[in-house]
Amino acid sequence: MKAFFSEEQLLHTPQQFMRLGRISAPTDLPSRAHSLQGALAARGIAVQAPPDYGRQPLEAIHSADYLDYLETAFTRWQALKAPGVDPGPEVLPNLSPYYSGRVESAGRGPCPSPSIVAQTGYYLSDLSCPIGPHTWRSALRSTHSAVAAAEHVAATGGSAYALCRPSGHHAHRDRAGGFCYLNSSAAAAARLLQTWSKVAVLDVDAHHGDGTQNIFYQRADVMTVSLHADPTGYYPFYTGYAHERGHGAGEGCNLNLPLPHGAGNDPFLRALDSALAALAGYGPQALVLALGFDTYKDDPISVLKLDIDAYRDIGARVASLGVPTVVVQEGGYMVQAIGPALDAFLQGLARA
């Protein structure tokens, strides 16, 4: 197996995010990547820097106006400085337009206002996505890692791992959210579609992959399946329900399997078996696995209770699908655990 990661992905160092009405210390820190790199090194897996693809791979999944915003937001924010005006060190919204999560709300046009303040409210859906001086570049290079992994899988028919940080599965076509700015899993799927006609994205992060669902919800060439904690009391709250099955051409090509809070290995693996059966019925020619370790029992923001052994079983079950697979790293915030979790997953993936 090959792995892909750019050192530029370490440059994004958020200073804060808002949680439960309090400014909190960030959880998506560069130390996450260091832990995962250590696990790869211990298994003798070479890590390769991805090519610089620029914005081109993102144009199939994100709107041009959103990409323009992300690329320029920090510089424009700092330009607000004037007598009596002191913008904070990171770009964060102080207003937001109404957005319900309904599919009919997904086709917004560009923000009608040129104001950086207005656009920040329009393009950042919550207070977990501060934009600092290196956020754009780190997020861009994270998606490049996913695209490079997809290129490798398309060329070899095997598997590859993209160490994506910042994560991506909460990034919608035109908005950031949940620590995610650009959707790496969707970018990998878009690249696989250049080689194959049917692709699937299986998301096993603790949180619903709302951005990925949103991007492909009306398409039949990508099936999206997400296992996650019940969103009635957990982020992203507005999507991730079992009745969401796709729309238009994509009807029947989306599957959500919400799990009760506190669910451990057995219920999670049963849900995974159901997901894999649905995927087998769809018949994808290639797979993107959005792999999150925030399902771990001691993760600081998880409500699921998996132990390390579960990730070995997840790897083996995913491999049993028998299709070329891009593994894209998503969440997981207990730094001491995510390295062992990745090691266990890779053991299972290799043994199947």
Coordinates of C-alpha atoms in Angstrom, one line a residue:
M1 CA 0.0 0.0 0.0
K2 CA 1.1 3.6 -0.7
A3 CA 0.3 6.5 1.5
F4 CA 0.1 10.2 0.5
F5 CA 0.6 13.3 2.7
S6 CA 2.1 16.8 2.3
E7 CA 4.0 18.5 5.1
E8 CA 2.1 21.6 4.1
Q9 CA -1.0 20.0 5.7
L10 CA 0.7 20.7 9.1
L11 CA 0.6 24.5 8.5
H12 CA -3.1 24.8 9.5
T13 CA -3.0 25.5 13.3
P14 CA -6.4 26.7 14.4
Q15 CA -6.4 28.7 17.7
Q16 CA -10.0 28.3 18.8
F17 CA -13.5 27.1 18.1
M18 CA -16.9 27.6 19.8
R19 CA -18.5 24.7 21.5
L20 CA -21.6 24.8 23.8
G21 CA -21.3 28.6 24.1
R22 CA -17.6 28.6 25.1
I23 CA -14.5 29.3 23.2
S24 CA -12.6 26.0 23.3
A25 CA -9.1 24.8 22.5
P26 CA -9.1 23.3 19.1
T27 CA -8.9 19.5 18.6
D28 CA -7.8 19.3 15.0
L29 CA -4.1 19.9 15.6
P30 CA -1.0 18.9 13.6
S31 CA -0.2 16.3 16.3
R32 CA -3.0 14.1 14.8
A33 CA -1.0 13.8 11.6
H34 CA 2.2 13.0 13.5
S35 CA 0.5 10.1 15.3
L36 CA -0.8 8.7 12.0
Q37 CA 2.6 9.2 10.3
G38 CA 4.1 7.2 13.1
A39 CA 1.7 4.3 12.6
L40 CA 2.5 4.2 8.8
A41 CA 6.3 4.3 9.5
A42 CA 5.9 1.4 12.0
R43 CA 4.3 -0.7 9.3
G44 CA 7.0 0.2 6.7
I45 CA 4.5 2.1 4.5
A46 CA 6.2 4.8 2.5
V47 CA 4.6 8.2 2.5
Q48 CA 4.7 10.2 -0.7
A49 CA 4.0 13.9 -1.2
P50 CA 1.2 14.4 -3.7
P51 CA 1.7 16.5 -6.8
D52 CA 0.4 20.0 -6.7
Y53 CA -2.8 19.8 -8.8
G54 CA -3.9 23.3 -8.0
R55 CA -7.7 24.0 -7.8
Q56 CA -8.6 21.9 -10.9
P57 CA -9.6 18.6 -9.0
L58 CA -11.9 20.7 -6.8
E59 CA -13.9 22.3 -9.5
A60 CA -16.0 19.2 -10.0
I61 CA -17.2 19.2 -6.3
H62 CA -17.0 22.9 -5.1
S63 CA -18.4 26.1 -6.5
A64 CA -15.9 28.6 -7.9
D65 CA -17.2 31.4 -5.7
Y66 CA -16.6 29.2 -2.6
L67 CA -13.0 28.4 -3.7
D68 CA -12.4 32.0 -4.4
Y69 CA -13.6 32.9 -0.9
L70 CA -11.4 30.3 0.9
E71 CA -8.3 31.3 -1.1
T72 CA -8.6 35.0 -0.3
A73 CA -10.5 35.1 3.0
F74 CA -7.6 35.6 5.4
T75 CA -5.9 38.4 3.5
R76 CA -9.2 40.2 3.0
W77 CA -10.0 39.7 6.7
Q78 CA -6.8 41.3 7.8
A79 CA -7.5 44.2 5.4
L80 CA -10.4 45.2 7.6
K81 CA -8.0 46.7 10.1
A82 CA -8.7 50.4 10.5
P83 CA -9.0 52.9 13.3
G84 CA -11.5 51.4 15.7
V85 CA -11.7 48.2 13.7
D86 CA -9.6 45.3 15.0
P87 CA -10.5 41.9 13.3
G88 CA -9.5 38.8 15.2
P89 CA -6.5 36.7 14.3
E90 CA -8.7 34.2 12.5
V91 CA -11.6 34.5 10.1
L92 CA -14.9 33.5 11.9
P93 CA -18.5 34.4 11.2
N94 CA -20.7 36.7 13.3
L95 CA -23.8 36.0 11.2
S96 CA -25.2 33.2 9.1
P97 CA -27.9 32.9 6.5
Y98 CA -30.7 30.4 7.1
Y99 CA -29.9 27.0 5.8
S100 CA -32.1 24.0 6.6
G101 CA -30.1 21.1 5.2
R102 CA -32.9 20.3 2.7
V103 CA -31.8 19.2 -0.7
E104 CA -33.7 22.1 -2.3
S105 CA -31.5 24.5 -0.3
A106 CA -28.3 23.0 -1.8
G107 CA -28.2 25.0 -5.0
R108 CA -27.3 28.5 -3.7
G109 CA -25.7 31.0 -6.0
P110 CA -22.7 33.1 -5.0
C111 CA -23.0 35.4 -2.0
P112 CA -24.9 38.5 -3.1
S113 CA -22.7 40.8 -1.0
P114 CA -19.0 41.5 -1.7
S115 CA -18.3 42.1 2.0
I116 CA -15.8 39.7 3.6
V117 CA -18.0 39.8 6.7
A118 CA -21.1 38.8 4.7
Q119 CA -19.2 36.1 2.8
T120 CA -17.8 34.6 6.0
G121 CA -21.3 34.2 7.3
Y122 CA -22.4 32.7 3.9
Y123 CA -19.5 30.2 3.4
L124 CA -18.7 29.1 7.0
S125 CA -21.6 27.1 8.4
D126 CA -20.5 27.0 12.0
L127 CA -17.8 28.3 14.4
S128 CA -15.5 25.3 14.1
C129 CA -13.7 26.4 11.0
P130 CA -11.5 29.4 11.7
I131 CA -9.4 30.5 8.7
G132 CA -5.8 31.3 9.5
P133 CA -2.9 32.3 7.3
H134 CA -2.2 28.8 6.1
T135 CA -5.7 27.2 6.1
W136 CA -6.3 27.4 2.4
R137 CA -3.0 25.9 1.5
S138 CA -3.2 23.1 4.1
A139 CA -6.8 22.2 3.0
L140 CA -5.8 22.3 -0.6
R141 CA -2.9 20.0 -0.1
S142 CA -5.0 17.7 2.0
T143 CA -7.3 17.2 -1.0
H144 CA -4.3 16.7 -3.2
S145 CA -3.3 13.8 -1.0
A146 CA -6.7 12.2 -1.6
V147 CA -6.5 12.8 -5.4
A148 CA -3.0 11.3 -5.6
A149 CA -4.3 8.2 -3.7
A150 CA -7.1 7.9 -6.2
E151 CA -4.7 8.3 -9.1
H152 CA -2.6 5.4 -7.7
V153 CA -5.7 3.2 -7.2
A154 CA -6.9 4.0 -10.7
A155 CA -3.5 3.0 -12.1
T156 CA -3.0 -0.1 -10.1
G157 CA -6.5 -1.4 -9.1
G158 CA -5.2 -1.8 -5.6
S159 CA -5.6 0.4 -2.5
A160 CA -4.0 3.5 -1.1
Y161 CA -4.2 5.7 2.0
A162 CA -4.6 9.5 2.0
L163 CA -3.6 11.1 5.3
C164 CA -6.0 14.0 5.0
R165 CA -5.8 16.7 7.6
P166 CA -7.7 19.0 7.7
S167 CA -10.5 16.5 7.2
G168 CA -13.1 17.0 4.6
H169 CA -16.5 15.1 4.8
H170 CA -18.4 18.0 6.4
A171 CA -17.4 20.4 3.5
H172 CA -20.4 21.0 1.2
R173 CA -20.3 22.3 -2.3
D174 CA -20.1 25.9 -1.1
R175 CA -19.6 25.9 2.7
A176 CA -17.2 24.8 5.4
G177 CA -18.2 23.1 8.6
G178 CA -17.1 20.7 11.3
F179 CA -13.4 21.4 11.0
C180 CA -13.7 20.7 7.2
Y181 CA -13.0 23.2 4.4
L182 CA -12.6 21.1 1.2
N183 CA -14.1 17.6 0.7
S184 CA -11.2 15.2 0.2
S185 CA -13.4 12.1 0.0
A186 CA -15.6 13.7 -2.7
A187 CA -12.4 14.8 -4.5
A188 CA -11.2 11.2 -4.5
A189 CA -14.5 9.9 -5.8
A190 CA -14.5 12.5 -8.6
R191 CA -11.1 11.3 -9.7
L192 CA -12.2 7.6 -9.6
L193 CA -15.1 8.5 -11.9
Q194 CA -12.6 9.5 -14.6
T195 CA -11.7 5.8 -14.7
W196 CA -14.9 4.0 -13.6
S197 CA -18.6 4.7 -14.1
K198 CA -19.8 3.7 -10.7
V199 CA -18.1 4.6 -7.4
A200 CA -19.2 4.4 -3.8
V201 CA -18.2 6.4 -0.7
L202 CA -18.5 4.6 2.6
D203 CA -18.2 6.9 5.6
V204 CA -17.4 5.3 9.0
D205 CA -16.6 8.5 11.0
A206 CA -18.7 9.2 14.1
H207 CA -20.4 12.1 12.4
H208 CA -22.7 12.0 9.4
G209 CA -20.8 12.8 6.2
D210 CA -23.2 15.6 5.4
G211 CA -21.0 17.4 2.9
T212 CA -20.3 14.3 0.9
Q213 CA -24.0 13.4 0.9
N214 CA -24.9 16.9 -0.3
I215 CA -22.4 16.9 -3.1
F216 CA -23.6 13.6 -4.6
Y217 CA -27.3 13.5 -3.4
Q218 CA -28.8 13.9 -6.9
R219 CA -26.4 11.6 -8.7
A220 CA -26.6 7.9 -9.6
D221 CA -22.9 7.4 -10.4
V222 CA -21.9 7.7 -6.7
M223 CA -23.5 5.8 -3.9
T224 CA -23.0 7.5 -0.5
V225 CA -23.3 5.4 2.7
S226 CA -22.7 6.7 6.2
L227 CA -22.6 5.0 9.6
H228 CA -22.7 7.5 12.4
A229 CA -24.1 8.5 15.7
D230 CA -27.8 9.4 15.8
P231 CA -27.8 13.1 14.7
T232 CA -30.9 14.1 16.7
G233 CA -28.4 14.9 19.5
Y234 CA -25.1 15.1 17.7
Y235 CA -23.4 17.1 14.9
P236 CA -24.4 17.8 12.2
F237 CA -28.0 17.5 13.6
Y238 CA -29.8 18.5 10.4
T239 CA -28.9 15.6 8.2
G240 CA -27.9 11.9 8.5
Y241 CA -31.4 10.4 8.9
A242 CA -32.5 7.1 7.5
H243 CA -35.2 8.6 5.3
E244 CA -32.6 10.5 3.3
R245 CA -32.3 8.2 0.3
G246 CA -31.2 10.6 -2.5
H247 CA -33.1 12.8 -4.9
G248 CA -33.9 12.8 -8.6
A249 CA -31.4 10.7 -10.5
G250 CA -29.8 9.9 -7.1
E251 CA -33.0 8.4 -5.5
G252 CA -31.9 5.2 -3.7
C253 CA -28.2 6.0 -4.0
N254 CA -27.8 7.4 -0.5
L255 CA -28.0 5.3 2.7
N256 CA -27.7 6.6 6.3
L257 CA -27.3 4.1 9.2
P258 CA -27.5 6.2 12.4
L259 CA -26.5 4.4 15.6
P260 CA -27.7 5.0 19.2
H261 CA -25.3 6.9 21.4
G262 CA -23.1 4.5 23.3
A263 CA -23.1 1.9 20.6
G264 CA -20.0 -0.3 20.7
N265 CA -18.3 -2.8 18.5
D266 CA -21.1 -5.3 17.9
P267 CA -23.8 -2.8 16.8
F268 CA -21.4 -0.8 14.7
L269 CA -20.1 -3.9 12.9
R270 CA -23.7 -5.2 12.3
A271 CA -24.5 -1.8 10.7
L272 CA -21.3 -2.1 8.6
D273 CA -22.4 -5.5 7.4
S274 CA -25.7 -3.9 6.3
A275 CA -23.8 -1.1 4.6
L276 CA -21.6 -3.5 2.7
A277 CA -24.6 -5.6 1.6
A278 CA -26.2 -2.4 0.2
L279 CA -23.0 -1.5 -1.6
A280 CA -22.7 -5.0 -3.1
G281 CA -26.2 -4.5 -4.5
Y282 CA -25.2 -1.2 -6.0
G283 CA -22.1 -2.8 -7.6
P284 CA -19.4 -0.1 -7.4
Q285 CA -16.3 -0.5 -9.4
A286 CA -14.2 1.4 -6.8
L287 CA -14.7 2.6 -3.3
V288 CA -13.7 5.6 -1.2
L289 CA -13.6 4.8 2.5
A290 CA -14.0 7.9 4.7
L291 CA -12.2 6.6 7.8
G292 CA -12.8 8.3 11.1
F293 CA -11.3 7.3 14.5
D294 CA -13.6 9.6 16.5
T295 CA -15.7 6.5 17.0
Y296 CA -13.2 5.4 19.6
K297 CA -14.6 5.0 23.1
D298 CA -12.3 7.6 24.7
D299 CA -12.3 10.2 21.9
P300 CA -13.0 13.7 23.4
I301 CA -15.9 14.4 21.1
S302 CA -17.4 11.0 20.4
V303 CA -20.6 9.4 21.7
L304 CA -19.8 5.9 20.2
K305 CA -17.7 3.3 22.1
L306 CA -15.5 1.3 19.7
D307 CA -12.3 -0.2 21.0
I308 CA -9.1 -0.7 19.0
D309 CA -10.0 -4.2 17.9
A310 CA -13.0 -2.9 16.0
Y311 CA -10.8 -1.1 13.5
R312 CA -9.2 -4.4 12.6
D313 CA -12.6 -5.9 11.9
I314 CA -13.6 -2.8 9.9
G315 CA -10.5 -3.1 7.7
A316 CA -11.2 -6.8 7.0
R317 CA -14.9 -6.2 6.2
V318 CA -14.1 -3.3 3.8
A319 CA -11.5 -5.4 2.0
S320 CA -14.0 -8.2 1.6
L321 CA -16.0 -6.0 -0.8
G322 CA -13.2 -6.8 -3.3
V323 CA -12.9 -3.5 -5.2
P324 CA -10.1 -0.9 -5.6
T325 CA -10.2 1.3 -2.5
V326 CA -9.0 4.8 -1.5
V327 CA -8.9 5.2 2.2
V328 CA -9.3 8.9 3.1
Q329 CA -8.6 9.9 6.7
E330 CA -11.4 11.9 8.4
G331 CA -11.8 12.5 12.1
G332 CA -10.2 11.1 15.3
Y333 CA -9.0 13.5 18.0
M334 CA -7.5 11.3 20.8
V335 CA -3.9 11.6 19.6
Q336 CA -2.7 8.6 21.6
A337 CA -5.3 6.3 20.1
I338 CA -5.4 7.2 16.4
G339 CA -2.0 5.7 15.6
P340 CA -2.9 2.3 17.1
A341 CA -6.4 2.5 15.5
L342 CA -4.8 3.1 12.0
D343 CA -2.4 0.2 12.6
A344 CA -5.3 -2.2 13.5
F345 CA -7.3 -1.0 10.5
L346 CA -4.4 -1.6 8.1
Q347 CA -3.9 -5.1 9.6
G348 CA -7.5 -6.0 8.9
L349 CA -7.3 -4.5 5.4
A350 CA -4.2 -6.5 4.6
R351 CA -5.4 -9.8 6.0
A352 CA -8.8 -10.1 4.3

